[in-house]
Coordinates of C-alpha atoms in Angstrom, one line a residue:
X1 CA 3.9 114.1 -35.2
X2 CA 0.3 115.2 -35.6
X3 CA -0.5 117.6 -38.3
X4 CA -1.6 120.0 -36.0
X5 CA 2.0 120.3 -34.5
X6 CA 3.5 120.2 -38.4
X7 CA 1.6 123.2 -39.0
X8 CA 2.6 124.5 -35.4
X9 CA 6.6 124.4 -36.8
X10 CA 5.6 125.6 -40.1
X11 CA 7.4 129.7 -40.5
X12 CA 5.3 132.0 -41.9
X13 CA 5.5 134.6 -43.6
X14 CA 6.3 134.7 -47.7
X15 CA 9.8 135.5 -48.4
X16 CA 11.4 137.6 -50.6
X17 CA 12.8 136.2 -53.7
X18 CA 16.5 136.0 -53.3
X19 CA 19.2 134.7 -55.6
X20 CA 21.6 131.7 -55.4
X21 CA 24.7 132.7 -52.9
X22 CA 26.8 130.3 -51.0
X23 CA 28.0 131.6 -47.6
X24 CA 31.3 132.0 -46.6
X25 CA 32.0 129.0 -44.0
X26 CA 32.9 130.2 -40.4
X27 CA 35.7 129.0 -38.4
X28 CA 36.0 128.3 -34.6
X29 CA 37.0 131.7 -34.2
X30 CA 33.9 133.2 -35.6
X31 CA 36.5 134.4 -38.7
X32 CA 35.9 133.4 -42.4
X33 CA 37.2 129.5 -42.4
X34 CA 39.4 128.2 -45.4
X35 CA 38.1 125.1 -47.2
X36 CA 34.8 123.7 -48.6
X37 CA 31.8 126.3 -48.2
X38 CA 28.7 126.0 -46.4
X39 CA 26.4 124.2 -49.0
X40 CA 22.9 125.3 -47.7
X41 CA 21.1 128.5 -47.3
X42 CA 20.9 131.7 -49.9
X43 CA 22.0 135.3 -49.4
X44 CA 19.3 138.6 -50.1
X45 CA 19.8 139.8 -53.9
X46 CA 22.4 142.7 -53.4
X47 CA 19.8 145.0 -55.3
X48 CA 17.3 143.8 -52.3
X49 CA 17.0 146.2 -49.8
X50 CA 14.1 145.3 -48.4
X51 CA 13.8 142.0 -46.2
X52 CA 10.2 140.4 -45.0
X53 CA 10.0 139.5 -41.1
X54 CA 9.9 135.9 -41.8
X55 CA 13.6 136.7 -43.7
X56 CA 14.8 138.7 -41.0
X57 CA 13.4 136.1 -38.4
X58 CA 15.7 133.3 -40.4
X59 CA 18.6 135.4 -41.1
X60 CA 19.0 136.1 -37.7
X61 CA 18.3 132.5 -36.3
X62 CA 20.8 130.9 -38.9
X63 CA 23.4 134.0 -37.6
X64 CA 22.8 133.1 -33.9
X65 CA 23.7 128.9 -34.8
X66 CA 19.9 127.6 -34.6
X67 CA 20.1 126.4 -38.6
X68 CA 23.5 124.1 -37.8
X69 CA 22.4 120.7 -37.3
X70 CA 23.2 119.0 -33.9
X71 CA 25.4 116.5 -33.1
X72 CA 24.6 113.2 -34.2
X73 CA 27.0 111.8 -31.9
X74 CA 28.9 112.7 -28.6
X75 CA 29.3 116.2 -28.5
X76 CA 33.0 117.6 -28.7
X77 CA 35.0 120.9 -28.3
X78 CA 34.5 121.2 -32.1
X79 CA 30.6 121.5 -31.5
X80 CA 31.5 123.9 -28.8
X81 CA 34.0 125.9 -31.0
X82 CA 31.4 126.0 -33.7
X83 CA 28.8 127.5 -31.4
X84 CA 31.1 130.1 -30.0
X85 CA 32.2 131.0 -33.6
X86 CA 28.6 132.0 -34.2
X87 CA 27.3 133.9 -30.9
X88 CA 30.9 135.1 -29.6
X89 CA 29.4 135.2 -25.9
X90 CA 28.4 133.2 -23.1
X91 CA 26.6 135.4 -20.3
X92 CA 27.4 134.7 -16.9
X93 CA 24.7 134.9 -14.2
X94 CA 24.7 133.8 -10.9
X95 CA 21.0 132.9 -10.9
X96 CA 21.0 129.0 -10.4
X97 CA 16.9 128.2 -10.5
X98 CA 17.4 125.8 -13.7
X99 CA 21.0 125.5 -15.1
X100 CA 23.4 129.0 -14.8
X101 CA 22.8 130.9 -18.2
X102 CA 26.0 130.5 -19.4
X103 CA 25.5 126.7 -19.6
X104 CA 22.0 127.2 -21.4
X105 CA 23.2 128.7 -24.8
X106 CA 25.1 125.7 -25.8
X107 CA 22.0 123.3 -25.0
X108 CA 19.8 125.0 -27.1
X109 CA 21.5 124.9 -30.1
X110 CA 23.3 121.4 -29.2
X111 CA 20.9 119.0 -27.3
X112 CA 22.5 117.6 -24.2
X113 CA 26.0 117.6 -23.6
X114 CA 28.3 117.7 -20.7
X115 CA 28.7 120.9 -19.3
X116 CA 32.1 119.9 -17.9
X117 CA 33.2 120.3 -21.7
X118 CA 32.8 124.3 -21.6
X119 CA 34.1 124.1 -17.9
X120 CA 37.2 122.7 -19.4
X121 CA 37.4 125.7 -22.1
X122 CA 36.7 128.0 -19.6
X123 CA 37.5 127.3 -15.7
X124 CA 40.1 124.6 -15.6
X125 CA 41.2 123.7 -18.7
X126 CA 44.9 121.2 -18.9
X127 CA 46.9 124.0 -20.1
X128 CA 47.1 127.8 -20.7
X129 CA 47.0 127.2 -24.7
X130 CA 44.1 125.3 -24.0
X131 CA 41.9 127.6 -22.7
X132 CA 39.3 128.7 -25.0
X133 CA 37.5 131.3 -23.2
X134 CA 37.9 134.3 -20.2
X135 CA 36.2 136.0 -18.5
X136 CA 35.3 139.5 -19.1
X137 CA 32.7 142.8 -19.1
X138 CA 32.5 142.3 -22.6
X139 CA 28.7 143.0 -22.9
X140 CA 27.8 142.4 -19.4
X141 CA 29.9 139.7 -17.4
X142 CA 30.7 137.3 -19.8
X143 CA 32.3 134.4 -21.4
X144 CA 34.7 135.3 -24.5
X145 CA 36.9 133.8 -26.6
X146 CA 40.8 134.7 -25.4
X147 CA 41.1 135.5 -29.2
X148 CA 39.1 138.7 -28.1
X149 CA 41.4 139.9 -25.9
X150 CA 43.4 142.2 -27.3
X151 CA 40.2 144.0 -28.8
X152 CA 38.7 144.5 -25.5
X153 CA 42.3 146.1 -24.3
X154 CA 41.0 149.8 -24.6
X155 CA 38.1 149.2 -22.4
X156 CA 40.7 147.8 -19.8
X157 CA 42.7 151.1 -20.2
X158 CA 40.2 153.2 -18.9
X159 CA 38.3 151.8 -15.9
X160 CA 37.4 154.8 -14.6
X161 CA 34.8 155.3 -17.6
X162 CA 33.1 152.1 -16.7
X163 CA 33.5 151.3 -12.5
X164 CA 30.1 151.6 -10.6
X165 CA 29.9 151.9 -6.7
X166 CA 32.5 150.4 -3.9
X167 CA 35.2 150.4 -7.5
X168 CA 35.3 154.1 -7.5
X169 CA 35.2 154.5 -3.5
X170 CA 37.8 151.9 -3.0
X171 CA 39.9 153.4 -5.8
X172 CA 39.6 157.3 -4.7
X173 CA 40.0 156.4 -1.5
X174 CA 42.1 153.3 -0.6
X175 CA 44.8 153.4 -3.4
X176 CA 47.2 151.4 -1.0
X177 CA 44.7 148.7 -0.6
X178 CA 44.3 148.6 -4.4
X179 CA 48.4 147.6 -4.5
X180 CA 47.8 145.4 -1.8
X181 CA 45.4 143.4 -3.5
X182 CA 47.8 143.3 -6.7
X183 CA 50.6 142.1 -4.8
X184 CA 48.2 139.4 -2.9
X185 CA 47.5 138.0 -6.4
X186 CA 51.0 138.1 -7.6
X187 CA 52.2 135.9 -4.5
X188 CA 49.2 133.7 -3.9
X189 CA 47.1 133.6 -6.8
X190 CA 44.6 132.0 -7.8
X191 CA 43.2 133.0 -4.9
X192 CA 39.1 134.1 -4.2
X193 CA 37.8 137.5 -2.8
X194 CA 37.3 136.0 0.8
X195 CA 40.9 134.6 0.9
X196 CA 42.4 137.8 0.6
X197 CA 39.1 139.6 3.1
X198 CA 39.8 137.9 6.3
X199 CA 42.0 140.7 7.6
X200 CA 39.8 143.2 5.9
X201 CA 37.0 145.5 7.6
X202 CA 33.7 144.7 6.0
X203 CA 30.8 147.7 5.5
X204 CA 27.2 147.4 6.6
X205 CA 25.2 146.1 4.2
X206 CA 23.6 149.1 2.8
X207 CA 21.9 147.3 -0.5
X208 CA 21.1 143.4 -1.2
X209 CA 23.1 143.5 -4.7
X210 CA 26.5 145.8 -3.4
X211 CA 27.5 144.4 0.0
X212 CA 31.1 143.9 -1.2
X213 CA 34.0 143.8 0.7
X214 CA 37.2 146.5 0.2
X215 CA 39.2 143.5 -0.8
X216 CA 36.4 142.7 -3.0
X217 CA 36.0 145.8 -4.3
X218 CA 39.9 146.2 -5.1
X219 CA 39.4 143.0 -6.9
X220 CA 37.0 144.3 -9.0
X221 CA 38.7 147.2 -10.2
X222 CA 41.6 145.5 -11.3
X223 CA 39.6 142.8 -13.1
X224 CA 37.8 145.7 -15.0
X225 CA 41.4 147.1 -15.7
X226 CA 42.6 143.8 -16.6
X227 CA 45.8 143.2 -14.5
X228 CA 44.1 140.5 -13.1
X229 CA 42.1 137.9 -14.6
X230 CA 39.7 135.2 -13.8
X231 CA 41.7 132.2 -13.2
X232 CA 39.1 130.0 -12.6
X233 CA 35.3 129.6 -10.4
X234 CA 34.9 127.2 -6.8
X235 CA 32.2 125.2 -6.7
X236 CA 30.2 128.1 -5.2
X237 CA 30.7 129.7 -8.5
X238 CA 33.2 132.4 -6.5
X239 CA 36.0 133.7 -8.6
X240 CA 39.5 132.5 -8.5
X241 CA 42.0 135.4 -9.5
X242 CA 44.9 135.4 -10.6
X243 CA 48.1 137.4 -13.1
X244 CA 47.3 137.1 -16.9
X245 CA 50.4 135.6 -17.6
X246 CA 49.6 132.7 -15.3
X247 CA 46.2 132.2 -17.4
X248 CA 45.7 133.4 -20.7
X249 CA 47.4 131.7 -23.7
X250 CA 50.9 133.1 -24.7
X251 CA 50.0 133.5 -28.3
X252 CA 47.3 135.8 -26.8
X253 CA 49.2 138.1 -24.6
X254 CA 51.6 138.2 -27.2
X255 CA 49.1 139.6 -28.9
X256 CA 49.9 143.2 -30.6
X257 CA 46.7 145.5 -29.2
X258 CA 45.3 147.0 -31.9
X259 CA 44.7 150.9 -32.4
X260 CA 41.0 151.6 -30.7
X261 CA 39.4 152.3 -33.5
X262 CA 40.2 148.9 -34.9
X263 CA 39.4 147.5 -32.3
X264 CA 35.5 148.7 -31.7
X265 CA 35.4 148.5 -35.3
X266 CA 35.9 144.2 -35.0
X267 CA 33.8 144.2 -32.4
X268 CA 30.9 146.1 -34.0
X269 CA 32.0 143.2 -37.1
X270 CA 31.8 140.3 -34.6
X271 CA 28.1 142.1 -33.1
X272 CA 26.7 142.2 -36.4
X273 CA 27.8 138.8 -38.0
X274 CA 26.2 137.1 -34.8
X275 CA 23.2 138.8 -35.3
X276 CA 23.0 138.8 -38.9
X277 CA 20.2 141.7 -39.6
X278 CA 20.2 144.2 -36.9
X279 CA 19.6 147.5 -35.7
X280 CA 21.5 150.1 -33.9
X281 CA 20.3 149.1 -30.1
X282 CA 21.4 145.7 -30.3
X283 CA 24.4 146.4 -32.3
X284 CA 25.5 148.4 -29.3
X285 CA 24.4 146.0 -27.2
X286 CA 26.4 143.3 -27.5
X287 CA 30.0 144.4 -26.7
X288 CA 28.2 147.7 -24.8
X289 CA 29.4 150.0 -27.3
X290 CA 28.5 153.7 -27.5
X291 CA 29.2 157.3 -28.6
X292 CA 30.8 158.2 -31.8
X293 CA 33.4 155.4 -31.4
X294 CA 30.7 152.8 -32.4
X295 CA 29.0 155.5 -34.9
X296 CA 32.2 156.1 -36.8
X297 CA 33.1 152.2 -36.4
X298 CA 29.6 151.0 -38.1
X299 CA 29.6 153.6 -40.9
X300 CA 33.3 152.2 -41.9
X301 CA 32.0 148.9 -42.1
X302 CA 29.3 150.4 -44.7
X303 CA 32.0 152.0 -46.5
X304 CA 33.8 148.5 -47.0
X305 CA 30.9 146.3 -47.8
X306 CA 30.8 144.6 -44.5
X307 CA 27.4 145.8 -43.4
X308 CA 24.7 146.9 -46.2
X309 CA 22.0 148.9 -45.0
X310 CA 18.2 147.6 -44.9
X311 CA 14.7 147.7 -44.2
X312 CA 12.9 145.3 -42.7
X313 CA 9.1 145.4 -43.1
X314 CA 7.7 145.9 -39.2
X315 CA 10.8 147.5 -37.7
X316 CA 9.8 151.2 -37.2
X317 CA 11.8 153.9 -35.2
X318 CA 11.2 157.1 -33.7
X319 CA 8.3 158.4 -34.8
X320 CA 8.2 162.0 -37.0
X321 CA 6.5 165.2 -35.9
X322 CA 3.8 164.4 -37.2
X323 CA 3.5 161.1 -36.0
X324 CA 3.8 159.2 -38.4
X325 CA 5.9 155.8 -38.0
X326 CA 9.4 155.8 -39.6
X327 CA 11.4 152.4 -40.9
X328 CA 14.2 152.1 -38.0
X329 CA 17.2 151.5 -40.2
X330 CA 19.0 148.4 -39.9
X331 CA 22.1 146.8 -41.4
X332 CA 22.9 143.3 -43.1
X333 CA 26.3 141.4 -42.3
X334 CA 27.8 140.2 -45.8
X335 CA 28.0 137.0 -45.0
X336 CA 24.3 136.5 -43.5
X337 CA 22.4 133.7 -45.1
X338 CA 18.3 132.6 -45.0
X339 CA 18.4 128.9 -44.5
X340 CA 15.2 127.2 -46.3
X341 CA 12.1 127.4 -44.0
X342 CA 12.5 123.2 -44.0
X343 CA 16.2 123.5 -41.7
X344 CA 13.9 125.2 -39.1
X345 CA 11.2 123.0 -38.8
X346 CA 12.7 120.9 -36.9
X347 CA 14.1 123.5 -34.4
X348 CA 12.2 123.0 -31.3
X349 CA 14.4 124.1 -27.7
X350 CA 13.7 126.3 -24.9
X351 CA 15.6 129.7 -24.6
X352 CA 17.3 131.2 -21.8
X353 CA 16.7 134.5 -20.4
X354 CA 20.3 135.5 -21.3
X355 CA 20.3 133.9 -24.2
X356 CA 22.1 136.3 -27.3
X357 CA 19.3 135.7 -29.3
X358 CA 16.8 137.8 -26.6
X359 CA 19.1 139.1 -24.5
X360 CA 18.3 143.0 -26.1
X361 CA 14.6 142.6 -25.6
X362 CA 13.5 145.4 -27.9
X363 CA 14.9 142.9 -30.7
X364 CA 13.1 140.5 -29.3
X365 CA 10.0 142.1 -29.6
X366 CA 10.3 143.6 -33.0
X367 CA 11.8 139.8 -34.6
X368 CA 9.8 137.9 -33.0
X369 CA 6.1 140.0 -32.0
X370 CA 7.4 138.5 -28.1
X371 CA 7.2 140.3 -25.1
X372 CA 9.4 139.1 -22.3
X373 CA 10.2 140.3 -19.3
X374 CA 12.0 138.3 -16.7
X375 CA 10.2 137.6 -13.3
X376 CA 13.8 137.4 -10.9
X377 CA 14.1 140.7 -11.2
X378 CA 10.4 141.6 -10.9
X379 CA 8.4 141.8 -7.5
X380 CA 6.4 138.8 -7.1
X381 CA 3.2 140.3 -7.1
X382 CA 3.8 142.0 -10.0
X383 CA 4.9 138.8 -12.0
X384 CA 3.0 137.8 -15.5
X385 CA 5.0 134.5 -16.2
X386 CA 6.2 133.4 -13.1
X387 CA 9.6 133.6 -12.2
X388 CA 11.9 131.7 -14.6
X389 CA 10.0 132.1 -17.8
X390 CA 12.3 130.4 -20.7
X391 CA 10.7 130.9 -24.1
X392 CA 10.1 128.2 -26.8
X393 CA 11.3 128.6 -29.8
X394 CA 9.5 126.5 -32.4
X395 CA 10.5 126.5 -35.6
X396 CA 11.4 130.1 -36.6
X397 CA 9.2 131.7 -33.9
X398 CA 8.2 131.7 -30.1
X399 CA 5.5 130.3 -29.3
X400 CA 5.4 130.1 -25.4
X401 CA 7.5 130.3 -22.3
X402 CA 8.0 128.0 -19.6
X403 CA 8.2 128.8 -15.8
X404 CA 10.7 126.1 -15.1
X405 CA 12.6 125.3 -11.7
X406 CA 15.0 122.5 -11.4
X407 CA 14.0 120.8 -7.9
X408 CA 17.6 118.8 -7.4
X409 CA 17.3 117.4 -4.3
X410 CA 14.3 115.7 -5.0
X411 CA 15.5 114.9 -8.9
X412 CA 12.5 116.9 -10.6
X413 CA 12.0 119.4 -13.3
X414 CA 9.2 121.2 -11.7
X415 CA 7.2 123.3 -14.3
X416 CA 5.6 125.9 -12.3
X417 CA 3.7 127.5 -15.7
X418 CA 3.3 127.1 -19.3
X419 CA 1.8 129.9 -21.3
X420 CA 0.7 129.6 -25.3
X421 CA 1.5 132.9 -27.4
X422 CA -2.0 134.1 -28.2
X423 CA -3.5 132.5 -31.4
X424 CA -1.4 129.6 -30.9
X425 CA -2.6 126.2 -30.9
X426 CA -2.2 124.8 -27.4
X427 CA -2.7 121.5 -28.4
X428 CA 0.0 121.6 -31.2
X429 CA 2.3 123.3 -28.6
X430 CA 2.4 120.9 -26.0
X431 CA 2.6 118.6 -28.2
X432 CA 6.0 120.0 -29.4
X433 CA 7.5 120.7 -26.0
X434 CA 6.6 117.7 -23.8
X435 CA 10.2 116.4 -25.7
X436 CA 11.6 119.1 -25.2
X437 CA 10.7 119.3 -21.0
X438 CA 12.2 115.2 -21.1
X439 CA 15.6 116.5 -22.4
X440 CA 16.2 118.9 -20.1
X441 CA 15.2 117.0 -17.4
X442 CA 17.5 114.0 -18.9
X443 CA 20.8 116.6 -19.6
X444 CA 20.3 118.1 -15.9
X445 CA 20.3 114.6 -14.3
X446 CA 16.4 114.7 -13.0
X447 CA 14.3 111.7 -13.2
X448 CA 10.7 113.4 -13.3
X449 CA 9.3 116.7 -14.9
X450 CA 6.1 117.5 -12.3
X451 CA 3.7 119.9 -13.9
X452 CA 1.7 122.5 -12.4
X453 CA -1.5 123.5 -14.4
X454 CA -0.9 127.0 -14.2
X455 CA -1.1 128.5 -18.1
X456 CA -3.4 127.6 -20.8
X457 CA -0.1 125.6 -21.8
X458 CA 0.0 124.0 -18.6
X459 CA -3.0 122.8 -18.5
X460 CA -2.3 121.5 -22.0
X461 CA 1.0 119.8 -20.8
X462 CA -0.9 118.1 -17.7
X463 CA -3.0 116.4 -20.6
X464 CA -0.5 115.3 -22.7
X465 CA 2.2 113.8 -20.0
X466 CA -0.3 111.8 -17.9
X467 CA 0.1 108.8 -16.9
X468 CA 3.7 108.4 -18.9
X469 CA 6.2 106.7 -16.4
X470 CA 8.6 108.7 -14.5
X471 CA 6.3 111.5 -15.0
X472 CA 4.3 113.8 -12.0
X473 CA 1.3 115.7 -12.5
X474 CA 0.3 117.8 -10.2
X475 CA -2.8 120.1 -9.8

């Protein structure tokens, strides 16, 4: 590696001084593991309540899995389980331009690895007991682990708080059809949404995103309420329904559900240990928490010495009457940790879009100085950084993004852009993620990355892969 690119992974920032601590280990679960502690990393002094960018930028990097090494070998449902004890969530998105986001996560904090290894955990795995993860609107659609189940039981009791569009129609309106649909499940799930919609009348399409069936619709609504479940995806990525009994774990459903107020309280415990410093936006964000619920739940976490409140030098919030900028108060999970700035350096991976480390993007901006906005769900005249723009994270920052489109049928990653951050060395950059572009090519079975000098990074990438074998570069 050139020097230039060294200095490229190097964090900056000077930290805090902190004192010797050794982190409680976590298990698959995402609870405090029994056994041999983590051996790396130090915790803030607890007379600290202050906590530099840089620290905050670690903390929450090491919180979100970045700092755990990557396999060395095959990777196994123990790597997965590791992963998913960290970040909780898996987004689900239908968007397939690269690889569909809930696949990406595990990637950037693994390397390669087969994808039919989370399919297994999560779509079809050998046996109920097996199955690590359902489906659920636990922040928006999203894989999570069946453990959380009976903590997301309260938001399943009232539907009506949180059903949008044909849901409420179909319910108001059609109750019958809504028993119907239950009783279809019952005696022929798993079934999909146009299995049960044959026999069904089907709107006019009034709006691109909503053009849902009744049956659909019905569907829906009982997903949300929880007497049915996602049994499973076809390989259209359409959902296969079915009872809970005929797809959770037993130990799961047997399950006692806890009171509410425990439950948003774990939550709100799980939010902050995957983020490690945060603020109140994302803390709601991740399970969608509000109101006094989440309000009461984080201010009993102070109480107990879960979460410590902090400052972190940057973050400012609403400003006073007179204008003047205040701190934006932020909390520190107990057992958060700043790995050295050396377990970083070598962190160099491309970020998805719903990634839990960006997905609130206010967070995003205040950790990281980065400013992203996805082009899918932006016009495309009106588009900055094309229209899948992954960022690249490089060390303990983000240094660029990537417009990146995986062209199947011809067996090419096609790299429609590449921007640098400002101040950024290009050079150093491209350096860094010409690797990077070759492993994702390699992990989603394309033979060729073809480049497209569009970005100063581009251009930069153009330079640096031509003439290597296997490799396009167009202008």
């Amino acid at each position: 590696m050139s020097p230039s690119a060294r200095r490229a992974a190097e964090p900056t920032g000077a930290p805090h001084r902190v004192a010797p601590h050794v982190p409680t280990q976590l298990g698959p679960t995402g609870r405090p593991a029994t056994g041999r502690p983590a051996s790396s990393g130090s915790g803030p002094r607890r007379t600290e309540d202050v906590l530099s960018l840089a620290q905050a930028r670690r903390i929450a990097l090491a919180a979100q899995g970045f700092a755990d090494p990557r396999p060395t070998g095959p990777v196994t449902r123990r790597h997965l389980q590791r992963v998913l004890g960290r970040i909780a969530l898996l987004q689900i998105d239908s968007v397939n331009v690269l690889a569909r986001a809930h696949y990406m996560p595990l990637f950037s904090r693994l390397g390669p690895y087969p994808t039919s290894l989370l399919d297994a955990a999560a779509f079809d795995p050998p046996t109920r007991s097996a199955r690590l993860l359902f489906e659920y609107w636990s922040h928006v659609a999203a894989l999570t682990p069946v453990h959380l189940h009976p903590y997301l039981r309260w938001r399943m009791a009232e539907p009506h708080r949180h059903a949008w569009g044909a849901m409420q129609r179909v319910v108001a309106q059609s109750p019958d059809l809504v028993e119907w649909v239950r009783a279809e499940v019952a005696a022929r799930g798993p079934v999909t949404a146009a299995e049960l919609e044959r026999d069904l009348p089907r709107p006019e399409k009034v709006h691109w995103g909503w053009n849902w069936s009744d049956a659909k619709a019905a569907l829906e609504w009982l997903f949300l309420a929880g007497e049915v479940v996602v049994a499973g995806r076809t390989s259209t990525f359409a959902r296969r329904y079915d009872l809970p009994e005929r797809v959770l774990p037993r130990a799961v459903l047997d399950t006692p559900t806890p009171s509410e107020a425990d439950a948003i309280r774990e939550l709100v415990r799980i939010a902050a240990q995957a983020l490690g410093v945060a603020a109140e936006p994302e803390l709601r964000d991740y399970f969608r928490l509000t109101g006094p619920r989440f309000t009461r739940a984080l201010q009993e976490l102070v109480e107990e010495g879960t979460l410590r409140p902090v400052t972190v030098v940057g973050w400012t919030g609403p400003r006073g009457r007179g204008g003047e900028a205040r701190p934006m108060r932020a909390w520190l999970h107990a057992q958060a940790r700043i790995p050295r700035a050396a377990t970083l350096a070598g962190v160099a991976t491309l970020v998805s879009p719903f990634d839990p480390l960006i997905w609130e993007r206010g967070r995003t901006e205040r950790l990281f100085g980065f400013h992203y906005r996805i082009g899918i769900y932006t016009v495309a005249e009106q588009r900055e950084h094309g229209y899948y723009a992954l960022p690249f994270l490089l060390g303990d920052e983000l240094v660029g993004r990537v417009d990146l489109k995986a062209n199947r049928k011809a067996g090419v990653l096609e790299v429609a852009g590449a921007w640098a951050e400002p101040g950024r060395d290009v050079a150093a950059v491209a350096e860094r993620l010409v690797p990077v572009l070759d492993e994702v090519a390699a992990w989603l079975g394309l033979s060729a990355v073809a480049v497209t000098e569009h970005g100063d990074l581009a251009t930069a990438l153009a330079r640096a892969r031509g003439g290597r074998r296997g490799v396009t570069v167009v202008g």
